[in-house]
Short mmCIF file of C-alpha atoms in Angstrom, two decimals:
data_model
loop_
_atom_site.label_atom_id
_atom_site.label_comp_id
_atom_site.label_asym_id
_atom_site.label_seq_id
_atom_site.Cartn_x
_atom_site.Cartn_y
_atom_site.Cartn_z
CA UNK A 907 -11.22 -21.55 42.61
CA UNK A 908 -9.07 -18.40 43.37
CA UNK A 909 -5.75 -20.35 43.42
CA UNK A 910 -6.74 -22.00 40.01
CA UNK A 911 -7.37 -18.48 38.50
CA UNK A 912 -4.08 -17.34 39.63
CA UNK A 913 -2.32 -20.20 38.11
CA UNK A 914 -3.86 -19.55 34.82
CA UNK A 915 -3.23 -15.88 34.66
CA UNK A 916 0.27 -16.12 35.68
CA UNK A 917 1.56 -17.64 32.28
CA UNK A 918 -0.71 -15.12 30.53
CA UNK A 919 0.82 -12.21 32.52
CA UNK A 920 4.46 -13.51 31.74
CA UNK A 921 3.62 -13.84 28.02
CA UNK A 922 2.10 -10.37 27.95
CA UNK A 923 5.22 -8.98 29.70
CA UNK A 924 7.53 -10.76 27.26
CA UNK A 925 5.49 -9.62 24.36
CA UNK A 926 5.54 -6.05 25.71
CA UNK A 927 9.32 -6.18 26.03
CA UNK A 928 9.79 -7.50 22.55
CA UNK A 929 7.61 -4.89 21.11
CA UNK A 930 10.16 -2.19 22.05
CA UNK A 931 12.98 -3.85 20.09
CA UNK A 932 13.65 -2.69 16.37
CA UNK A 933 11.62 -4.85 13.85
CA UNK A 934 14.83 -6.57 12.72
CA UNK A 935 15.53 -7.94 16.43
CA UNK A 936 11.79 -8.75 16.77
CA UNK A 937 11.91 -10.95 13.84
CA UNK A 938 15.10 -12.51 15.08
CA UNK A 939 13.74 -13.19 18.34
CA UNK A 940 10.41 -14.64 17.04
CA UNK A 941 12.26 -16.86 14.63
CA UNK A 942 14.79 -18.03 17.26
CA UNK A 943 12.02 -18.77 19.75
CA UNK A 944 10.29 -20.81 16.87
CA UNK A 945 13.31 -22.74 16.09
CA UNK A 946 14.07 -23.13 19.64
CA UNK A 947 10.73 -24.57 20.57
CA UNK A 948 11.04 -26.97 17.50
CA UNK A 949 14.51 -28.16 18.66
CA UNK A 950 13.37 -28.69 22.07
CA UNK A 951 10.38 -30.67 21.12
CA UNK A 952 12.51 -32.80 18.65
CA UNK A 953 15.19 -33.22 21.42
CA UNK A 954 12.71 -34.53 23.97
CA UNK A 955 11.27 -36.68 21.45
CA UNK A 956 14.59 -38.37 20.50
CA UNK A 957 15.62 -38.54 23.94
CA UNK A 958 12.46 -40.35 25.06
CA UNK A 959 12.50 -42.59 21.79
CA UNK A 960 16.08 -43.47 22.61
CA UNK A 961 15.35 -44.28 26.35
CA UNK A 962 12.18 -46.39 25.40
CA UNK A 963 14.44 -48.32 22.77
CA UNK A 964 17.21 -48.86 25.34
CA UNK A 965 14.87 -49.95 28.16
CA UNK A 966 12.88 -52.19 25.87
CA UNK A 967 16.31 -53.90 24.79
CA UNK A 968 17.18 -54.48 28.46
CA UNK A 969 13.72 -55.97 29.08
CA UNK A 970 13.68 -58.20 25.90
CA UNK A 971 17.05 -59.54 26.48
CA UNK A 972 16.29 -60.36 30.10
CA UNK A 973 12.96 -61.84 29.12
CA UNK A 974 14.58 -64.18 26.47
CA UNK A 975 17.44 -65.30 28.77
CA UNK A 976 14.97 -66.15 31.59
CA UNK A 977 12.67 -67.96 29.11
CA UNK A 978 15.78 -70.05 27.74
CA UNK A 979 16.80 -71.14 31.18
CA UNK A 980 13.33 -71.95 32.11
CA UNK A 981 12.68 -73.80 28.97
CA UNK A 982 15.93 -75.94 29.61
CA UNK A 983 14.84 -76.83 33.23
CA UNK A 984 11.43 -77.87 31.73
CA UNK A 985 13.04 -80.07 29.28
CA UNK A 986 14.75 -82.03 32.06
CA UNK A 987 18.33 -80.98 31.66
CA UNK A 988 20.56 -81.01 34.60
CA UNK A 989 22.05 -77.49 34.83
CA UNK A 990 25.28 -76.68 36.48
CA UNK A 991 26.93 -73.34 37.11
CA UNK A 992 28.70 -73.63 33.89
CA UNK A 993 25.54 -74.26 32.02
CA UNK A 994 23.97 -71.24 33.51
CA UNK A 995 26.99 -69.17 32.60
CA UNK A 996 26.74 -70.24 29.04
CA UNK A 997 23.04 -69.40 28.77
CA UNK A 998 23.67 -66.01 30.00
CA UNK A 999 25.23 -63.36 27.52
CA UNK A 1000 27.32 -60.44 28.49
CA UNK A 1001 25.62 -57.98 30.78
CA UNK A 1002 22.81 -60.53 31.76
CA UNK A 1003 22.90 -62.42 35.07
CA UNK A 1004 20.64 -65.59 35.87
CA UNK A 1005 19.60 -66.95 39.33
CA UNK A 1006 17.79 -70.20 39.80
CA UNK A 1007 15.95 -70.32 43.19
CA UNK A 1008 14.30 -73.28 45.03
CA UNK A 1009 10.96 -73.04 46.85
CA UNK A 1010 12.46 -71.18 49.94
CA UNK A 1011 14.35 -68.88 47.88
CA UNK A 1012 17.72 -70.54 48.19
CA UNK A 1013 19.99 -70.08 45.24
CA UNK A 1014 20.64 -73.18 43.44
CA UNK A 1015 22.46 -71.72 40.50
CA UNK A 1016 23.55 -68.23 39.70
CA UNK A 1017 26.05 -66.40 37.27
CA UNK A 1018 29.54 -66.39 38.69
CA UNK A 1019 29.86 -62.82 38.37
CA UNK A 1020 27.05 -62.13 40.59
CA UNK A 1021 28.19 -61.67 44.03
CA UNK A 1022 25.14 -62.45 46.21
CA UNK A 1023 24.55 -64.99 48.94
CA UNK A 1024 21.39 -66.71 50.12
CA UNK A 1025 20.58 -64.11 52.58
CA UNK A 1026 20.36 -61.36 49.88
CA UNK A 1027 16.95 -61.65 48.28
CA UNK A 1028 14.21 -59.76 46.58
CA UNK A 1029 10.49 -59.73 46.32
CA UNK A 1030 10.09 -60.24 42.58
CA UNK A 1031 10.73 -64.14 42.85
CA UNK A 1032 8.21 -64.39 45.64
CA UNK A 1033 5.56 -62.57 43.49
CA UNK A 1034 6.22 -65.01 40.63
CA UNK A 1035 6.22 -67.98 42.90
CA UNK A 1036 2.94 -66.85 44.59
CA UNK A 1037 1.15 -66.04 41.51
CA UNK A 1038 2.41 -68.78 39.24
CA UNK A 1039 3.13 -66.22 36.38
CA UNK A 1040 6.06 -64.38 35.31
CA UNK A 1041 6.70 -61.10 37.35
CA UNK A 1042 9.28 -58.21 36.69
CA UNK A 1043 10.60 -55.30 38.61
CA UNK A 1044 13.51 -53.52 39.77
CA UNK A 1045 15.96 -54.70 42.41
CA UNK A 1046 19.55 -54.21 43.64
CA UNK A 1047 21.26 -57.48 42.96
CA UNK A 1048 24.31 -56.87 40.86
CA UNK A 1049 27.31 -54.36 41.66
CA UNK A 1050 25.95 -52.16 38.94
CA UNK A 1051 22.50 -51.79 40.46
CA UNK A 1052 19.65 -50.89 40.06
CA UNK A 1053 18.83 -53.90 37.73
CA UNK A 1054 15.69 -55.07 35.91
CA UNK A 1055 14.57 -58.44 37.12
CA UNK A 1056 12.37 -60.85 35.17
CA UNK A 1057 11.27 -63.86 37.25
CA UNK A 1058 9.56 -67.19 35.85
CA UNK A 1059 8.20 -69.99 38.01
CA UNK A 1060 8.99 -73.48 36.62
CA UNK A 1061 7.11 -76.61 37.95
CA UNK A 1062 8.99 -79.73 37.64
CA UNK A 1063 7.54 -83.18 37.11
CA UNK A 1064 7.67 -84.08 40.66
CA UNK A 1065 5.57 -81.08 41.68
CA UNK A 1066 8.59 -79.06 42.77
CA UNK A 1067 8.58 -75.41 41.72
CA UNK A 1068 11.77 -73.54 40.90
CA UNK A 1069 12.08 -69.64 40.10
CA UNK A 1070 14.38 -68.45 37.25
CA UNK A 1071 15.42 -64.93 37.56
CA UNK A 1072 17.16 -63.09 34.74
CA UNK A 1073 18.33 -59.53 35.37
CA UNK A 1074 20.40 -56.77 33.57
CA UNK A 1075 21.74 -53.56 35.04
CA UNK A 1076 20.33 -50.19 34.10
CA UNK A 1077 24.02 -48.73 34.33
CA UNK A 1078 24.77 -48.99 30.46
CA UNK A 1079 21.33 -47.57 29.76
CA UNK A 1080 21.97 -44.52 32.22
CA UNK A 1081 25.42 -44.13 30.82
CA UNK A 1082 24.31 -44.05 27.27
CA UNK A 1083 21.26 -41.68 27.89
CA UNK A 1084 23.62 -39.34 29.80
CA UNK A 1085 26.01 -39.22 27.10
CA UNK A 1086 23.23 -38.72 24.42
CA UNK A 1087 21.68 -35.97 26.54
CA UNK A 1088 24.96 -34.15 26.71
CA UNK A 1089 25.56 -34.49 22.86
CA UNK A 1090 21.92 -33.39 22.32
CA UNK A 1091 22.22 -30.42 24.67
CA UNK A 1092 25.36 -29.15 23.07
CA UNK A 1093 23.93 -29.76 19.52
CA UNK A 1094 20.63 -27.95 20.42
CA UNK A 1095 22.62 -25.01 21.94
CA UNK A 1096 24.87 -24.84 18.79
CA UNK A 1097 21.92 -25.26 16.50
CA UNK A 1098 20.05 -22.33 18.41
CA UNK A 1099 23.11 -20.04 18.23
CA UNK A 1100 23.34 -20.67 14.44
CA UNK A 1101 19.63 -20.22 14.19
CA UNK A 1102 19.82 -16.79 15.87
CA UNK A 1103 22.56 -15.65 13.56
CA UNK A 1104 20.72 -17.05 10.66
CA UNK A 1105 17.49 -15.44 11.68
CA UNK A 1106 19.44 -12.21 12.06
CA UNK A 1107 20.92 -12.39 8.74
CA UNK A 1108 17.69 -13.37 7.15
CA UNK A 1109 15.75 -10.73 8.83
CA UNK A 1110 18.56 -8.21 7.67
CA UNK A 1111 18.33 -9.56 3.98
CA UNK A 1112 14.39 -9.25 4.09
CA UNK A 1113 14.51 -5.85 5.58
CA UNK A 1114 17.21 -4.48 3.18
CA UNK A 1115 14.59 -3.18 0.71
CA UNK A 1116 12.99 -1.43 3.53
CA UNK A 1117 16.17 0.26 4.57
CA UNK A 1118 16.65 1.31 0.88
CA UNK A 1119 13.00 2.60 0.80
CA UNK A 1120 13.67 4.66 3.93
CA UNK A 1121 16.78 6.01 2.57
CA UNK A 1122 15.14 7.16 -0.62
CA UNK A 1123 12.20 8.37 1.23
CA UNK A 1124 14.27 10.79 3.26
CA UNK A 1125 15.49 12.47 0.20
CA UNK A 1126 11.93 13.33 -0.90
CA UNK A 1127 10.96 16.86 0.17
CA UNK A 1128 8.03 19.15 -0.56
CA UNK A 1129 10.14 21.07 -3.11
CA UNK A 1130 11.29 17.85 -4.82
CA UNK A 1131 8.88 15.05 -5.43
CA UNK A 1132 10.67 13.59 -8.26
CA UNK A 1133 12.53 11.01 -6.24
CA UNK A 1134 11.13 7.45 -6.37
CA UNK A 1135 11.47 4.45 -3.98
CA UNK A 1136 13.52 1.54 -5.28
CA UNK A 1137 11.44 -1.62 -6.03
CA UNK A 1138 13.69 -4.69 -5.62
CA UNK A 1139 10.98 -7.43 -6.04
CA UNK A 1140 7.83 -5.92 -7.46
CA UNK A 1141 5.89 -9.25 -6.73
CA UNK A 1142 6.33 -9.26 -2.85
CA UNK A 1143 4.47 -7.46 -0.22
CA UNK A 1144 7.26 -4.78 0.18
CA UNK A 1145 7.50 -4.43 -3.70
CA UNK A 1146 3.87 -4.02 -3.98
CA UNK A 1147 3.76 -1.38 -1.07
CA UNK A 1148 6.74 0.43 -2.67
CA UNK A 1149 5.03 0.39 -6.07
CA UNK A 1150 1.89 1.84 -4.41
CA UNK A 1151 3.74 4.52 -2.60
CA UNK A 1152 5.60 5.39 -5.92
CA UNK A 1153 2.14 5.81 -7.55
CA UNK A 1154 1.06 7.96 -4.75
CA UNK A 1155 4.29 10.21 -5.05
CA UNK A 1156 3.49 10.50 -8.81
CA UNK A 1157 -0.11 11.65 -8.20
CA UNK A 1158 1.26 14.05 -5.41
CA UNK A 1159 3.88 15.37 -7.81
CA UNK A 1160 1.25 16.10 -10.45
CA UNK A 1161 -1.05 17.68 -7.82
CA UNK A 1162 1.71 19.87 -6.46
CA UNK A 1163 2.68 20.81 -9.85
CA UNK A 1164 -0.90 21.82 -10.73
CA UNK A 1165 -1.26 23.54 -7.41
CA UNK A 1166 1.91 25.55 -8.03
CA UNK A 1167 0.72 26.30 -11.61
CA UNK A 1168 -2.66 27.32 -10.21
CA UNK A 1169 -1.05 29.59 -7.57
CA UNK A 1170 1.33 31.09 -10.29
CA UNK A 1171 -1.66 31.76 -12.53
CA UNK A 1172 -3.63 33.23 -9.54
CA UNK A 1173 -0.65 35.46 -8.68
CA UNK A 1174 -0.20 36.51 -12.19
CA UNK A 1175 -3.96 37.20 -12.68
CA UNK A 1176 -4.09 39.10 -9.52
CA UNK A 1177 -1.01 41.21 -10.60
CA UNK A 1178 -2.49 41.68 -14.25
CA UNK A 1179 -5.89 42.60 -12.80
CA UNK A 1180 -4.51 45.16 -10.39
CA UNK A 1181 -2.43 46.63 -13.41
CA UNK A 1182 -5.39 46.97 -15.51
CA UNK A 1183 -7.45 48.52 -12.87
CA UNK A 1184 -4.77 50.93 -11.85
CA UNK A 1185 -4.70 52.63 -15.27
CA UNK A 1186 -8.45 53.77 -15.53
CA UNK A 1187 -8.42 54.58 -11.85
CA UNK A 1188 -5.30 56.74 -12.31
CA UNK A 1189 -6.96 58.58 -15.32
CA UNK A 1190 -10.16 59.08 -13.42
CA UNK A 1191 -8.31 60.47 -10.29
CA UNK A 1192 -6.15 62.72 -12.52
CA UNK A 1193 -9.38 64.20 -14.33
CA UNK A 1194 -11.27 64.51 -11.07
CA UNK A 1195 -8.37 66.50 -9.54
CA UNK A 1196 -8.33 68.56 -12.53
CA UNK A 1197 -12.01 69.44 -12.05
CA UNK A 1198 -11.58 70.01 -8.38
CA UNK A 1199 -8.80 72.43 -8.93
CA UNK A 1200 -10.78 74.86 -11.14
CA UNK A 1201 -11.41 72.88 -14.29
CA UNK A 1202 -15.09 73.36 -13.67
CA UNK A 1203 -14.79 76.97 -14.93
CA UNK A 1204 -13.57 75.87 -18.25
CA UNK A 1205 -16.38 74.12 -20.13
CA UNK A 1206 -13.95 72.64 -22.63
CA UNK A 1207 -11.92 71.16 -19.86
CA UNK A 1208 -15.07 69.97 -18.06
CA UNK A 1209 -16.38 68.30 -21.09
CA UNK A 1210 -12.99 66.64 -21.77
CA UNK A 1211 -12.75 65.45 -18.12
CA UNK A 1212 -16.29 64.14 -17.97
CA UNK A 1213 -15.75 62.33 -21.33
CA UNK A 1214 -12.54 60.61 -20.19
CA UNK A 1215 -14.02 59.65 -16.75
CA UNK A 1216 -17.00 58.21 -18.56
CA UNK A 1217 -14.78 56.41 -20.93
CA UNK A 1218 -12.44 54.92 -18.13
CA UNK A 1219 -15.40 53.99 -16.02
CA UNK A 1220 -16.92 52.04 -18.91
CA UNK A 1221 -13.51 50.41 -19.38
CA UNK A 1222 -13.44 49.45 -15.78
CA UNK A 1223 -17.13 48.22 -15.77
CA UNK A 1224 -16.09 45.97 -18.62
CA UNK A 1225 -13.06 44.64 -17.04
CA UNK A 1226 -14.94 43.99 -13.68
CA UNK A 1227 -17.71 42.16 -15.61
CA UNK A 1228 -15.15 39.97 -17.32
CA UNK A 1229 -13.43 39.36 -13.99
CA UNK A 1230 -16.74 38.47 -12.36
CA UNK A 1231 -17.49 36.15 -15.38
CA UNK A 1232 -14.26 34.46 -14.82
CA UNK A 1233 -14.68 34.09 -11.13
CA UNK A 1234 -18.20 32.69 -11.60
CA UNK A 1235 -16.79 30.07 -13.96
CA UNK A 1236 -13.98 29.19 -11.54
CA UNK A 1237 -16.70 28.69 -8.82
CA UNK A 1238 -18.90 26.59 -10.90
CA UNK A 1239 -22.00 28.66 -11.64
CA UNK A 1240 -24.78 26.49 -12.92
CA UNK A 1241 -25.72 26.40 -16.52
CA UNK A 1242 -29.24 27.17 -17.72
CA UNK A 1243 -29.54 24.48 -20.40
CA UNK A 1244 -32.16 24.20 -23.00
CA UNK A 1245 -32.49 23.20 -26.64
CA UNK A 1246 -31.81 26.30 -28.73
CA UNK A 1247 -31.29 27.21 -32.40
CA UNK A 1248 -27.75 27.99 -33.13
CA UNK A 1249 -28.43 29.70 -36.44
CA UNK A 1250 -30.66 32.15 -34.58
CA UNK A 1251 -27.86 32.82 -31.92
CA UNK A 1252 -25.33 33.38 -34.77
CA UNK A 1253 -27.67 35.85 -36.63
CA UNK A 1254 -28.28 37.82 -33.55
CA UNK A 1255 -24.54 38.01 -32.75
CA UNK A 1256 -23.72 39.05 -36.33
CA UNK A 1257 -26.23 42.02 -36.20
CA UNK A 1258 -24.73 43.34 -33.00
CA UNK A 1259 -21.16 42.88 -34.44
CA UNK A 1260 -22.03 44.77 -37.59
CA UNK A 1261 -23.26 47.78 -35.54
CA UNK A 1262 -20.12 47.45 -33.19
CA UNK A 1263 -17.89 47.46 -36.35
CA UNK A 1264 -19.46 50.41 -37.74
CA UNK A 1265 -20.12 48.65 -40.93
CA UNK A 1266 -16.33 49.11 -41.91
CA UNK A 1267 -15.88 45.27 -41.85
CA UNK A 1268 -18.20 42.83 -43.44
CA UNK A 1269 -19.72 40.56 -41.14
CA UNK A 1270 -21.97 37.73 -42.23
CA UNK A 1271 -23.47 34.44 -41.21
CA UNK A 1272 -23.25 31.65 -43.80
CA UNK A 1273 -26.58 29.78 -43.34
CA UNK A 1274 -26.63 26.48 -44.84
CA UNK A 1275 -30.27 26.18 -44.64
CA UNK A 1276 -30.32 23.40 -42.17
CA UNK A 1277 -31.82 24.07 -38.67
CA UNK A 1278 -29.01 23.22 -36.12
CA UNK A 1279 -30.06 22.88 -32.47
CA UNK A 1280 -28.14 21.93 -29.32
CA UNK A 1281 -28.70 21.65 -25.64
CA UNK A 1282 -26.83 24.66 -24.43
CA UNK A 1283 -26.92 27.65 -22.11
CA UNK A 1284 -28.17 30.27 -24.55
CA UNK A 1285 -26.59 33.31 -23.06
CA UNK A 1286 -23.20 31.70 -22.52
CA UNK A 1287 -22.94 30.31 -26.10
CA UNK A 1288 -24.13 33.74 -27.30
CA UNK A 1289 -21.39 35.40 -25.28
CA UNK A 1290 -18.76 33.07 -26.76
CA UNK A 1291 -19.97 33.82 -30.42
CA UNK A 1292 -19.85 37.56 -29.55
CA UNK A 1293 -16.23 37.21 -28.19
CA UNK A 1294 -14.96 35.51 -31.16
CA UNK A 1295 -16.66 38.01 -33.48
CA UNK A 1296 -15.46 40.91 -31.62
CA UNK A 1297 -12.00 39.49 -31.54
CA UNK A 1298 -12.05 38.94 -35.40
CA UNK A 1299 -13.33 42.50 -35.91
CA UNK A 1300 -10.52 43.89 -33.80
CA UNK A 1301 -7.74 42.46 -35.97
CA UNK A 1302 -9.42 42.77 -39.29
CA UNK A 1303 -8.61 45.89 -41.29
CA UNK A 1304 -11.32 48.13 -42.85
CA UNK A 1305 -12.85 46.41 -45.84
CA UNK A 1306 -12.11 43.01 -44.49
CA UNK A 1307 -14.44 40.19 -44.00
CA UNK A 1308 -15.63 38.20 -41.02
CA UNK A 1309 -17.82 34.96 -41.53
CA UNK A 1310 -19.40 32.67 -39.17
CA UNK A 1311 -20.59 29.17 -40.15
CA UNK A 1312 -22.38 26.42 -38.21
CA UNK A 1313 -22.43 22.61 -39.19
CA UNK A 1314 -23.32 19.47 -37.37
CA UNK A 1315 -20.90 16.29 -37.43
CA UNK A 1316 -22.52 13.26 -35.89
CA UNK A 1317 -23.26 14.25 -32.44
CA UNK A 1318 -20.98 17.39 -32.37
CA UNK A 1319 -21.77 20.95 -33.39
CA UNK A 1320 -19.08 23.22 -34.74
CA UNK A 1321 -19.15 27.00 -34.98
CA UNK A 1322 -16.40 28.63 -36.94
CA UNK A 1323 -15.52 32.26 -37.07
CA UNK A 1324 -13.11 33.11 -39.91
CA UNK A 1325 -11.58 36.41 -40.70
CA UNK A 1326 -9.14 38.16 -43.19
CA UNK A 1327 -7.37 39.88 -40.51
CA UNK A 1328 -3.61 40.25 -39.65
CA UNK A 1329 -3.35 36.73 -38.33
CA UNK A 1330 -1.43 35.30 -35.32
CA UNK A 1331 2.13 34.32 -35.19
CA UNK A 1332 3.08 30.72 -34.38
CA UNK A 1333 4.74 31.43 -31.14
CA UNK A 1334 1.69 33.32 -29.88
CA UNK A 1335 -0.92 30.61 -30.72
CA UNK A 1336 -0.29 28.51 -27.45
CA UNK A 1337 -0.90 31.42 -25.30
CA UNK A 1338 -3.79 33.46 -26.88
CA UNK A 1339 -6.31 31.69 -24.55
CA UNK A 1340 -4.42 32.58 -21.31
CA UNK A 1341 -5.85 35.33 -19.06
CA UNK A 1342 -4.54 38.89 -19.83
CA UNK A 1343 -2.47 37.67 -22.75
CA UNK A 1344 -2.57 40.15 -25.66
CA UNK A 1345 -1.01 39.36 -28.96
CA UNK A 1346 0.11 42.80 -29.75
CA UNK A 1347 0.04 45.51 -27.10
CA UNK A 1348 -0.01 48.15 -29.89
CA UNK A 1349 -3.07 46.77 -31.57
CA UNK A 1350 -5.25 45.75 -28.65
CA UNK A 1351 -8.01 48.36 -29.32
CA UNK A 1352 -8.54 48.86 -25.56
CA UNK A 1353 -8.86 45.09 -24.69
CA UNK A 1354 -7.50 43.46 -21.62
CA UNK A 1355 -6.94 39.96 -22.88
CA UNK A 1356 -9.80 38.14 -21.08
CA UNK A 1357 -12.26 37.55 -23.71
CA UNK A 1358 -10.69 34.41 -25.22
CA UNK A 1359 -10.17 32.97 -21.77
CA UNK A 1360 -13.78 33.40 -20.97
CA UNK A 1361 -14.77 31.78 -24.29
CA UNK A 1362 -12.64 28.75 -23.50
CA UNK A 1363 -13.94 28.53 -20.05
CA UNK A 1364 -17.51 28.39 -21.30
CA UNK A 1365 -16.73 25.95 -24.00
CA UNK A 1366 -15.17 23.49 -21.61
CA UNK A 1367 -18.14 23.92 -19.29
CA UNK A 1368 -20.26 22.68 -22.12
CA UNK A 1369 -17.80 19.67 -22.61
CA UNK A 1370 -16.18 21.27 -25.66
CA UNK A 1371 -13.28 23.18 -26.77
CA UNK A 1372 -11.86 26.10 -28.82
CA UNK A 1373 -9.18 25.70 -31.50
CA UNK A 1374 -7.43 28.20 -33.64
CA UNK A 1375 -5.77 28.18 -36.94
CA UNK A 1376 -3.93 31.15 -38.25
CA UNK A 1377 -1.65 32.57 -40.86
CA UNK A 1378 0.18 35.87 -40.70
CA UNK A 1379 -1.26 38.38 -43.10
CA UNK A 1380 -4.02 36.08 -44.16
CA UNK A 1381 -6.34 35.65 -41.15
CA UNK A 1382 -7.48 33.36 -38.47
CA UNK A 1383 -10.19 30.76 -37.91
CA UNK A 1384 -11.55 29.96 -34.50
CA UNK A 1385 -13.69 26.74 -34.15
CA UNK A 1386 -15.93 26.07 -31.29
CA UNK A 1387 -16.72 22.39 -30.85
CA UNK A 1388 -19.19 21.08 -28.40
CA UNK A 1389 -21.67 18.02 -27.93
CA UNK A 1390 -25.15 18.36 -29.36
CA UNK A 1391 -26.56 16.91 -26.14
CA UNK A 1392 -25.24 17.52 -22.83
CA UNK A 1393 -24.89 14.35 -20.53
CA UNK A 1394 -25.56 16.18 -17.09
CA UNK A 1395 -27.85 14.02 -14.94
CA UNK A 1396 -29.45 16.90 -13.25
CA UNK A 1397 -30.00 20.45 -14.82
CA UNK A 1398 -29.56 21.97 -11.41
CA UNK A 1399 -25.87 20.63 -11.19
CA UNK A 1400 -24.78 21.93 -14.55
CA UNK A 1401 -22.00 24.39 -13.79
CA UNK A 1402 -19.22 26.34 -15.43
CA UNK A 1403 -15.79 25.18 -14.20
CA UNK A 1404 -12.39 26.30 -15.16
CA UNK A 1405 -10.26 23.39 -16.24
#
C-alpha cells in the first residue's frame, strides 16, 4: 500500500511543481505554454494513432497476402494438380514464399529464392499438422527474417497429409514504419514549433488590448482622472472589463470633483466665517479696551461703548445661530413633521416682518380664501418664510411693497414672496444662494449672506427647491416649492441635509 500511494502522488507532485513553475511566467508566456502543451498532446495522440493504424494495416496486408497464397496452393493440391517448383513459383507473388512439406517435415516444394534445407525447420507446420487446422506464427525462414508464417494442413485422397506453408518477411513493414515514424516525428516537431510561435503571436494579439489598457492606466493620476482606457472590442471580456473600469473612473472623477468642490466650499466657508466673526470681535475688543483705559469715568463714552458691545454681540449671536443652523442641516438634523396650515404660518411671519420693517414697507399676505395644508416641519418652514420676507424688506425702499402668496398645484405647494425692491442683476442670480454671498456689500444692512443658503437647505430637506426671478429696478420674486406630502417612511428618520 505505501508503494502504491507513492506512485500515485509522484505525478501529482510533478504536475504541481510544473504548475508552480509556470505560474511565475508572464501571462503571455503562460498562455503560450498552455496552448503549446495542449497542441503538443493533441499532435502526440494523433501521431500515435496514425502510427498504430498504419502498423495494423501493414501487418494485416502481410497476413492477408500470406493467407491467400497458402490457401491457393492448398486448394491446387486438393484439386489433384501435380505441382512442381515452377508451379509453386508462379503461385507465389513477389515477397511471398511457399513451402510444401511432407508428413515428416521433408520439403517437397519451395520457392527458389528461399535458401533453406530440410534440416532447417520451424514448429508452426508441426502445430498445423498435429491439430489438423491452420496455424500461424513468426519464424526465421527467409534471409529477411523475421517472417510471418501461415501453415495449412492438406489431406490427400490416399490419406497422406501435406502441410502448405506461406510466409512473408516483416522487413518491408519495419522499413515502412521506420520511415513513417521519422517523417511523423519531424512533422510533429515542426508543427509543435509552429504551434508555439502561433500561440505566442495569438497571445500577444489577444493581450494587445491589455497592454493598451495598462499604458493608458499609467497616465491616470489623482489630479487627472479625465483619461479613459481604450476599448478595442466592447463585446468581449476585456472590452467589458475596460468599459466597467471606464464607468468607475467616471464615477471617481465626479466624486473627486464633488469632494474638491466641497473642500473648496468648506475652506471658503471657514475663511468667510472667520472674517465675519473677526469684525465684531475687533469692535468689542476695542470698546472694552477703551472702557478699561478710563472710559468708565465718562458716561457718554460708557453708554456708547456698552451700546456698541451689545450691538456687536447681537450680530455675533445671529451669525453663530446661522452657522449652527447650517451645521445642523449639513449633519442631517431630523425634521419634526406634522400637518400645518401654511396660511397661518405666512400670516404670523407677515406680522413679525411688519414690526421688523417699522411699517416703512407694506408687507401683506394675499389670502386666497382656501385653506392650504402640508406635512412640514413648522418651525423650519416658518424660518424660510421669515428669511425671504426679511431679504425682501432689506432691498425694498421705503414706501415699497412686499407680498406673500400661497397656492396649491396638484401635489405641490408654492409660496411666493414678491417685492418692489431694487432687484438683482442677471450675473448675480446664480450665486445668491451661496453661503456668505452678498449682492451688494454697500447695501447689506448688516447681513452676512447666510439667510438664503439656510432657506435653500431647508427647502431641499423637504424635497423642494427655491427659485428666483428678478429685474433690476423693478423687484424680485422668490418661489418656494415643496411636496404637499412627505414620503419619508419613518418620522424619526426625517433630516435636513445639504445637497
